[in-house]
Coordinates of C-alpha atoms in Angstrom, one line a residue:
X1 CA 0.5 -7.4 37.5
X2 CA -0.9 -5.3 34.8
X3 CA -4.5 -6.1 33.7
X4 CA -4.4 -7.1 30.0
X5 CA -7.1 -7.8 27.5
X6 CA -5.0 -10.7 26.2
X7 CA -5.8 -12.6 29.4
X8 CA -9.5 -12.6 28.4
X9 CA -8.6 -13.8 24.9
X10 CA -6.6 -16.6 26.4
X11 CA -9.5 -17.7 28.6
X12 CA -11.9 -17.6 25.6
X13 CA -9.5 -19.8 23.8
X14 CA -9.3 -22.3 26.7
X15 CA -13.1 -22.6 26.6
X16 CA -13.7 -22.5 22.9
X17 CA -10.5 -23.1 21.0
X18 CA -10.0 -26.2 19.0
X19 CA -6.6 -25.4 17.5
X20 CA -3.2 -24.4 19.0
X21 CA -3.1 -20.6 19.7
X22 CA -0.3 -18.7 18.0
X23 CA 0.5 -15.5 19.8
X24 CA 2.9 -13.1 18.1
X25 CA 3.7 -9.4 17.8
X26 CA 6.3 -6.8 18.7
X27 CA 9.0 -7.8 21.2
X28 CA 8.5 -6.8 24.9
X29 CA 4.7 -6.6 24.8
X30 CA 4.4 -9.1 27.6
X31 CA 3.5 -12.2 25.6
X32 CA 5.5 -14.7 27.7
X33 CA 4.5 -13.2 31.0
X34 CA 0.8 -13.2 30.4
X35 CA 0.8 -16.7 28.9
X36 CA 2.7 -18.1 31.9
X37 CA 0.4 -16.4 34.3
X38 CA -2.6 -17.8 32.5
X39 CA -1.1 -21.3 32.4
X40 CA -0.4 -21.4 36.2
X41 CA -3.8 -20.0 37.1
X42 CA -6.0 -22.1 34.8
X43 CA -4.3 -25.5 34.3
X44 CA -3.2 -28.2 36.8
X45 CA -0.1 -28.9 34.7
X46 CA 2.2 -26.7 32.7
X47 CA 5.1 -27.4 30.3
X48 CA 7.2 -24.6 29.1
X49 CA 10.1 -24.5 26.6
X50 CA 12.0 -21.6 25.3
X51 CA 13.0 -22.9 21.8
X52 CA 15.6 -20.1 21.3
X53 CA 17.6 -21.6 24.1
X54 CA 16.6 -25.2 24.8
X55 CA 18.4 -27.2 22.1
X56 CA 17.4 -30.5 23.8
X57 CA 13.7 -29.6 23.5
X58 CA 14.3 -28.5 19.9
X59 CA 15.7 -31.9 19.0
X60 CA 12.3 -33.5 19.8
X61 CA 10.8 -32.0 16.6
X62 CA 13.7 -32.6 14.3
X63 CA 12.9 -36.3 13.5
X64 CA 11.1 -36.1 10.1
X65 CA 9.0 -39.2 10.9
X66 CA 7.2 -37.4 13.7
X67 CA 3.9 -38.3 15.2
X68 CA 2.1 -36.7 18.1
X69 CA 2.6 -39.9 20.2
X70 CA 6.4 -39.8 19.5
X71 CA 6.6 -36.1 20.3
X72 CA 4.7 -36.6 23.6
X73 CA 6.8 -39.5 24.6
X74 CA 9.9 -37.4 24.2
X75 CA 8.4 -34.5 26.1
X76 CA 7.3 -36.9 28.9
X77 CA 10.8 -38.3 29.1
X78 CA 12.6 -34.9 29.1
X79 CA 10.3 -33.4 31.7
X80 CA 9.9 -36.5 33.8
X81 CA 6.2 -36.5 33.4
X82 CA 5.9 -40.3 33.7
X83 CA 2.4 -41.6 32.8
X84 CA 0.6 -38.6 34.2
X85 CA -2.7 -37.5 32.7
X86 CA -2.0 -34.5 30.5
X87 CA -5.5 -33.6 29.6
X88 CA -5.4 -30.5 31.8
X89 CA -1.8 -29.5 31.0
X90 CA -0.9 -26.5 28.9
X91 CA 2.1 -26.8 26.6
X92 CA 3.8 -23.5 25.9
X93 CA 6.4 -23.4 23.1
X94 CA 8.0 -19.9 23.4
X95 CA 10.1 -18.3 20.6
X96 CA 8.9 -20.9 18.2
X97 CA 10.3 -19.0 15.3
X98 CA 13.7 -20.4 16.2
X99 CA 12.6 -24.0 15.6
X100 CA 11.1 -24.6 12.1
X101 CA 10.2 -28.2 12.9
X102 CA 8.2 -27.2 16.0
X103 CA 6.4 -24.6 14.1
X104 CA 5.4 -27.1 11.5
X105 CA 4.4 -29.6 14.2
X106 CA 1.6 -27.3 15.3
X107 CA -0.4 -28.8 12.4
X108 CA 0.0 -32.3 14.0
X109 CA -1.3 -31.0 17.3
X110 CA -4.3 -29.4 15.6
X111 CA -5.2 -32.5 13.8
X112 CA -4.8 -34.7 16.9
X113 CA -6.7 -32.4 19.2
X114 CA -5.8 -34.0 22.5
X115 CA -3.4 -31.4 23.9
X116 CA -3.7 -27.7 24.6
X117 CA -0.8 -25.9 23.0
X118 CA 0.1 -22.2 22.8
X119 CA 3.1 -21.1 20.7
X120 CA 4.5 -17.6 20.8
X121 CA 7.3 -15.6 19.4
X122 CA 8.4 -12.0 18.8
X123 CA 9.7 -12.7 15.2
X124 CA 6.8 -14.9 14.1
X125 CA 5.5 -12.1 11.9
X126 CA 8.7 -12.4 9.9
X127 CA 8.2 -16.2 9.6
X128 CA 4.5 -16.0 8.7
X129 CA 4.6 -13.0 6.3
X130 CA 8.2 -12.6 5.2
X131 CA 9.9 -13.7 2.1
X132 CA 12.0 -16.1 4.2
X133 CA 8.9 -18.2 5.0
X134 CA 8.1 -18.6 1.3
X135 CA 11.6 -19.5 0.1
X136 CA 13.3 -21.4 2.9
X137 CA 10.5 -22.8 5.0
X138 CA 8.5 -24.8 2.6
X139 CA 7.8 -27.4 5.2
X140 CA 6.0 -24.9 7.4
X141 CA 2.3 -24.9 6.7
X142 CA 0.4 -24.7 10.0
X143 CA -1.4 -21.4 9.4
X144 CA -4.8 -23.0 8.7
X145 CA -4.3 -25.2 11.8
X146 CA -3.8 -22.5 14.4
X147 CA -5.7 -19.6 15.9
X148 CA -3.5 -16.5 15.3
X149 CA -3.6 -13.7 17.8
X150 CA -1.5 -10.5 17.6
X151 CA -0.6 -9.1 21.0
X152 CA 0.3 -5.4 21.0
X153 CA 1.5 -3.0 23.7
X154 CA -1.1 -1.7 26.2
X155 CA -3.9 0.3 24.6
X156 CA -5.2 3.4 26.3
X157 CA -7.9 1.6 28.1
X158 CA -5.4 -0.9 29.6
X159 CA -3.2 2.1 30.5
X160 CA -6.3 3.6 32.3
X161 CA -6.7 0.4 34.2
X162 CA -3.1 0.6 35.3
X163 CA -3.7 4.1 36.7
X164 CA -6.6 3.0 38.8
X165 CA -9.4 4.5 36.6
X166 CA -12.7 2.7 37.4
X167 CA -14.5 0.7 34.7
X168 CA -17.6 2.8 35.2
X169 CA -15.7 6.0 34.0
X170 CA -14.5 4.2 30.9
X171 CA -18.0 2.9 30.2
X172 CA -19.3 6.5 30.6
X173 CA -16.9 7.7 28.0
X174 CA -17.9 4.9 25.6
X175 CA -21.6 5.8 26.2
X176 CA -20.9 9.4 25.4
X177 CA -19.0 8.5 22.2
X178 CA -21.9 6.4 21.0
X179 CA -24.5 9.0 22.0
X180 CA -22.4 11.9 20.6
X181 CA -23.0 13.7 23.9
X182 CA -20.5 15.6 26.1
X183 CA -18.3 13.7 28.5
X184 CA -18.6 14.9 32.2
X185 CA -15.9 17.6 32.7
X186 CA -14.2 15.8 35.6
X187 CA -13.8 12.6 33.6
X188 CA -12.8 14.5 30.5
X189 CA -10.0 16.4 32.3
X190 CA -8.6 13.2 33.9
X191 CA -8.7 11.3 30.6
X192 CA -7.0 14.1 28.7
X193 CA -4.2 14.3 31.4
X194 CA -3.7 10.6 31.3
X195 CA -3.7 10.5 27.5
X196 CA -0.8 13.0 27.5
X197 CA 1.1 10.7 30.0
X198 CA 0.3 7.7 27.8
X199 CA 1.8 9.5 24.8
X200 CA 5.1 9.8 26.8
X201 CA 5.1 6.4 28.6
X202 CA 3.5 4.4 25.8
X203 CA 2.2 0.9 26.3
X204 CA 5.2 -1.3 26.7
X205 CA 4.5 -3.2 29.9
X206 CA 8.0 -2.6 31.4
X207 CA 7.8 1.1 30.7
X208 CA 4.3 1.4 32.3
X209 CA 5.5 -0.5 35.4
X210 CA 8.5 1.7 35.7
X211 CA 6.3 4.8 35.5
X212 CA 3.9 3.4 38.1
X213 CA 6.9 3.1 40.5
X214 CA 7.1 6.9 40.6
X215 CA 4.4 8.8 38.7
X216 CA 6.2 12.1 39.4
X217 CA 8.8 11.5 36.8
X218 CA 9.1 9.8 33.4
X219 CA 12.8 9.2 33.7
X220 CA 12.6 5.5 34.6
X221 CA 10.1 4.8 31.9
X222 CA 12.3 6.5 29.3
X223 CA 15.3 4.4 30.4
X224 CA 13.2 1.3 29.8
X225 CA 12.2 2.6 26.4
X226 CA 15.8 3.2 25.5
X227 CA 16.6 -0.4 26.4
X228 CA 13.7 -1.6 24.2
X229 CA 15.0 0.5 21.3
X230 CA 18.4 -1.1 21.7
X231 CA 16.7 -4.5 21.5
X232 CA 15.3 -3.5 18.1
X233 CA 18.9 -3.1 16.9
X234 CA 19.7 -6.5 18.4
X235 CA 16.8 -8.1 16.5
X236 CA 17.8 -6.4 13.3
X237 CA 21.4 -7.8 13.7
X238 CA 20.2 -11.3 14.5
X239 CA 17.5 -11.7 11.9
X240 CA 19.1 -9.9 9.0
X241 CA 22.5 -10.4 7.3
X242 CA 25.2 -8.5 5.4
X243 CA 24.1 -5.1 4.1
X244 CA 20.5 -5.9 5.1
X245 CA 21.4 -5.1 8.7
X246 CA 22.4 -1.5 7.8
X247 CA 19.5 -1.0 5.4
X248 CA 16.9 -2.2 7.9
X249 CA 18.3 0.0 10.7
X250 CA 18.3 2.9 8.3
X251 CA 14.7 2.3 7.5
X252 CA 13.8 2.1 11.2
X253 CA 15.7 5.2 12.2
X254 CA 14.2 7.2 9.4
X255 CA 10.6 6.8 10.7
X256 CA 10.6 9.9 13.1
X257 CA 11.9 12.1 10.3
X258 CA 9.4 10.8 7.8
X259 CA 6.6 11.5 10.2
X260 CA 7.8 15.0 10.8
X261 CA 7.3 16.0 7.2
X262 CA 4.2 17.9 6.2
X263 CA 2.3 15.0 4.5
X264 CA 4.1 12.2 6.5
X265 CA 4.1 9.8 3.5
X266 CA 7.0 7.4 3.7
X267 CA 9.6 8.1 1.0
X268 CA 12.3 5.5 0.3
X269 CA 14.4 8.3 -1.1
X270 CA 14.7 9.7 2.4
X271 CA 16.4 6.6 3.8
X272 CA 20.1 6.3 4.0
X273 CA 22.9 8.7 3.4
X274 CA 22.9 8.6 -0.4
X275 CA 19.6 10.0 -1.5
X276 CA 18.6 8.2 -4.7
X277 CA 15.5 8.5 -6.7
X278 CA 12.3 7.0 -5.1
X279 CA 12.0 4.1 -7.5
X280 CA 15.7 3.1 -7.1
X281 CA 15.4 3.5 -3.3
X282 CA 12.2 1.4 -3.2
X283 CA 14.0 -1.5 -4.9
X284 CA 17.0 -1.1 -2.5
X285 CA 15.0 -0.7 0.8
X286 CA 11.6 -2.3 0.2
X287 CA 12.4 -5.6 1.7
X288 CA 14.0 -4.0 4.7
X289 CA 11.0 -1.8 5.4
X290 CA 8.7 -4.9 5.1
X291 CA 10.9 -6.6 7.8
X292 CA 10.1 -3.7 10.2
X293 CA 6.4 -4.2 9.5
X294 CA 6.4 -8.0 9.9
X295 CA 8.4 -7.7 13.1
X296 CA 5.6 -5.6 14.6
X297 CA 7.5 -2.3 15.0
X298 CA 5.5 -0.3 12.5
X299 CA 1.8 0.3 11.5
X300 CA 1.5 0.9 7.8
X301 CA -1.4 3.2 6.8
X302 CA -2.0 3.0 3.1
X303 CA -3.4 5.7 0.8
X304 CA -6.7 5.3 -1.1
X305 CA -7.5 5.8 -4.7
X306 CA -10.9 7.1 -3.6
X307 CA -13.1 6.9 -0.5
X308 CA -15.5 4.1 -1.4
X309 CA -16.4 0.7 0.1
X310 CA -14.8 -1.6 0.5
X311 CA -11.8 0.5 1.5
X312 CA -9.4 -2.4 1.0
X313 CA -10.4 -2.5 -2.6
X314 CA -9.2 1.2 -3.1
X315 CA -5.8 0.6 -1.3
X316 CA -2.7 2.0 -3.0
X317 CA 0.0 -0.6 -2.3
X318 CA 3.0 1.7 -2.9
X319 CA 1.6 4.8 -1.1
X320 CA 1.7 4.7 2.7
X321 CA 2.7 6.2 6.0
X322 CA 4.6 4.3 8.6
X323 CA 3.7 5.0 12.2
X324 CA 5.5 3.5 15.2
X325 CA 3.5 0.7 16.8
X326 CA 4.1 2.2 20.2
X327 CA 3.9 6.0 20.6
X328 CA 6.0 6.0 23.8
X329 CA 9.0 4.6 21.8
X330 CA 8.5 7.3 19.1
X331 CA 8.4 10.0 21.8
X332 CA 11.7 8.6 23.2
X333 CA 13.2 8.7 19.7
X334 CA 12.3 12.4 19.5
X335 CA 14.0 13.1 22.8
X336 CA 13.2 14.8 26.1
X337 CA 12.0 18.0 24.4
X338 CA 9.0 16.1 23.0
X339 CA 8.2 14.7 26.4
X340 CA 8.3 18.1 28.0
X341 CA 6.1 19.6 25.3
X342 CA 3.5 16.9 25.6
X343 CA 3.4 17.1 29.4
X344 CA 3.0 20.8 29.4
X345 CA 0.7 21.0 26.4
X346 CA 3.1 23.3 24.6
X347 CA 1.3 24.1 21.3
X348 CA 4.4 26.0 20.0
X349 CA 6.1 22.6 19.7
X350 CA 5.1 20.6 16.6
X351 CA 3.3 17.6 18.1
X352 CA 1.6 16.7 14.8
X353 CA 3.6 13.6 14.2
X354 CA 3.2 12.2 17.7
X355 CA -0.5 13.1 17.8
X356 CA -1.2 11.3 14.5
X357 CA 0.9 8.4 15.6
X358 CA -1.1 7.8 18.8
X359 CA -4.4 8.2 16.9
X360 CA -3.3 5.6 14.4
X361 CA -2.3 3.3 17.3
X362 CA -5.7 3.8 18.9
X363 CA -7.6 2.9 15.8
X364 CA -5.4 -0.1 15.0
X365 CA -5.7 -1.4 18.6
X366 CA -9.5 -0.9 18.4
X367 CA -9.5 -3.4 15.5
X368 CA -9.8 -1.1 12.5
X369 CA -8.0 -1.3 9.1
X370 CA -6.7 2.2 8.8
X371 CA -6.2 4.2 5.5
X372 CA -5.8 7.8 4.5
X373 CA -6.8 9.9 1.4
X374 CA -4.8 12.6 -0.3
X375 CA -5.2 14.5 -3.6
X376 CA -2.7 17.3 -4.3
X377 CA -4.0 18.7 -7.5
X378 CA -7.0 19.4 -9.7
X379 CA -10.6 19.6 -8.5
X380 CA -11.3 18.0 -5.1
X381 CA -7.9 18.6 -3.6
X382 CA -7.9 17.5 0.0
X383 CA -6.1 15.5 2.7
X384 CA -8.0 13.2 5.1
X385 CA -5.7 12.0 7.9
X386 CA -7.5 8.7 8.5
X387 CA -10.3 6.7 6.9
X388 CA -11.9 3.7 8.5
X389 CA -14.9 1.5 7.8
X390 CA -17.7 1.4 10.5
X391 CA -20.9 -0.6 10.2
X392 CA -22.8 2.2 8.5
X393 CA -20.1 3.1 6.0
X394 CA -16.9 5.1 5.7
X395 CA -15.7 7.5 8.4
X396 CA -13.3 10.3 7.5
X397 CA -11.2 11.5 10.4
X398 CA -9.2 14.7 10.8
X399 CA -6.6 15.1 13.6
X400 CA -5.8 18.5 15.2
X401 CA -2.9 18.6 17.7
X402 CA -2.8 22.3 18.3
X403 CA -5.2 25.3 18.7
X404 CA -6.0 25.7 15.0
X405 CA -9.5 24.5 14.2
X406 CA -9.8 25.1 10.4
X407 CA -10.3 21.9 8.5
X408 CA -11.3 22.5 4.9
X409 CA -10.7 18.9 3.9
X410 CA -13.1 17.4 6.4
X411 CA -15.6 20.1 5.6
X412 CA -15.8 19.2 1.9
X413 CA -15.1 15.5 1.8
X414 CA -18.8 14.7 1.9
X415 CA -19.3 16.8 -1.3
X416 CA -16.8 14.5 -3.2
X417 CA -17.3 11.1 -1.6
X418 CA -20.1 9.2 0.1
X419 CA -19.0 9.2 3.7
X420 CA -21.3 8.2 6.6
X421 CA -19.4 10.2 9.2
X422 CA -17.0 13.0 9.4
X423 CA -15.0 13.2 12.7
X424 CA -12.6 15.7 14.0
X425 CA -10.3 14.6 16.9
X426 CA -9.0 17.6 18.8
X427 CA -8.6 19.1 22.2
X428 CA -12.3 19.5 22.9
X429 CA -15.3 17.7 24.3
X430 CA -17.8 15.8 22.2
X431 CA -20.3 17.9 20.1
X432 CA -21.8 17.9 16.7
X433 CA -21.5 21.2 14.8
X434 CA -24.0 22.7 12.4
X435 CA -22.3 21.0 9.4
X436 CA -22.8 17.6 11.0
X437 CA -19.1 17.1 11.8
X438 CA -18.6 15.2 15.1
X439 CA -15.9 16.7 17.3
X440 CA -14.3 14.5 19.9
X441 CA -11.2 14.5 22.2
X442 CA -8.1 12.9 20.8
X443 CA -8.3 9.9 23.1
X444 CA -11.7 9.0 21.5
X445 CA -9.6 7.2 18.8
X446 CA -8.9 4.5 21.4
X447 CA -12.6 3.9 21.9
X448 CA -13.8 4.3 18.3
X449 CA -15.2 0.7 18.3
X450 CA -17.9 2.2 20.5
X451 CA -19.0 4.8 17.9
X452 CA -21.5 2.3 16.4
X453 CA -22.8 -1.1 17.4
X454 CA -22.1 -4.0 15.1
X455 CA -25.2 -5.7 13.8
X456 CA -26.2 -8.7 16.0
X457 CA -25.1 -11.2 13.4
X458 CA -21.5 -10.0 13.6
X459 CA -21.2 -10.0 17.4

């Protein structure tokens, strides 16, 4: 069993949670497996229902005169629970997006407070954030009555655990990042090697377990990735209709090509066979791209008007890059040549898109809202790959995938904007140069939450 941070989150909810827990995120990230394991190991009783398949269980919630007592009486009857004490029983409603009434009933469970409930679903992001939830599902209003938790694929630290790396080594890396001091060479070399493997394998649990079965080859992991990518098509067909199926698939399949461009900004006009103007294409494809975001398949990184705090206040809503939420899947989409280049550190191969993607993944999984800044003309022209907000202010991040080290934008960003830190992620150890730029290995993006401590009142 893979060690997951989600398990600790579930245990914290068991001890401190007062509302149902709503677990959602990209398909195949291990939500059902980890919740079931948690339930069996931490509760004396466990009731599971897959609401995408169990029509009888769905019918429990379809009576519009529902009360918690009537719901529980029906559950007791269906599952032959008799008059058993259910105070130490976990109720797990899986794929809850397929039962509107059950989703709405989470509000009743929250208000009642007697039962521990976890709801989960891969398409919950569509229900919560999508246009569908606003127009068709007016009865659904549980969001203030649940604790939402987005479960993603394995981050790099979890991948290190799966490869037998001791916690002490990870803590040493975190200490060095915080202290801006060099990482011991043996640890640095091992982490760099595993980071390249992580770029190929990614963090989807089934792919990681396939790789762990034979670490001499990526073949089995890539077969799993191909299967997961085929499930994306299945979801698009199931949760879209008519021409929306084609348009959503076109948006998804365009992501590798969009990221291979020089500036990597997503252009609607690059989607589909008939290249229209960007404004026309945005009106045609905007909703379909939003579906990809809400389904958890893409991380959207928005541009900034300027680098000033709060960064969210400078966000450009119509200017963004779309990174795949799992870099292993992106590598698979590029093909075997990309995997070969990553494994052999072939700098002649353009790995810029994959490198930026895995850095974006690392920052997102570390809990940051991620932005970028670009100005193409006039005074102050520059392009900053990523901008995040740390406790002391704004951090500008430059990413270098190859041997070239020149970075004019990161060198001058402090002359134009007030930034607290300038960081260059590259193939190097940690050091601070004479201009105050902090150089770090690429994998440091996955531990950037260690760069500074939060103030005590935020811990």
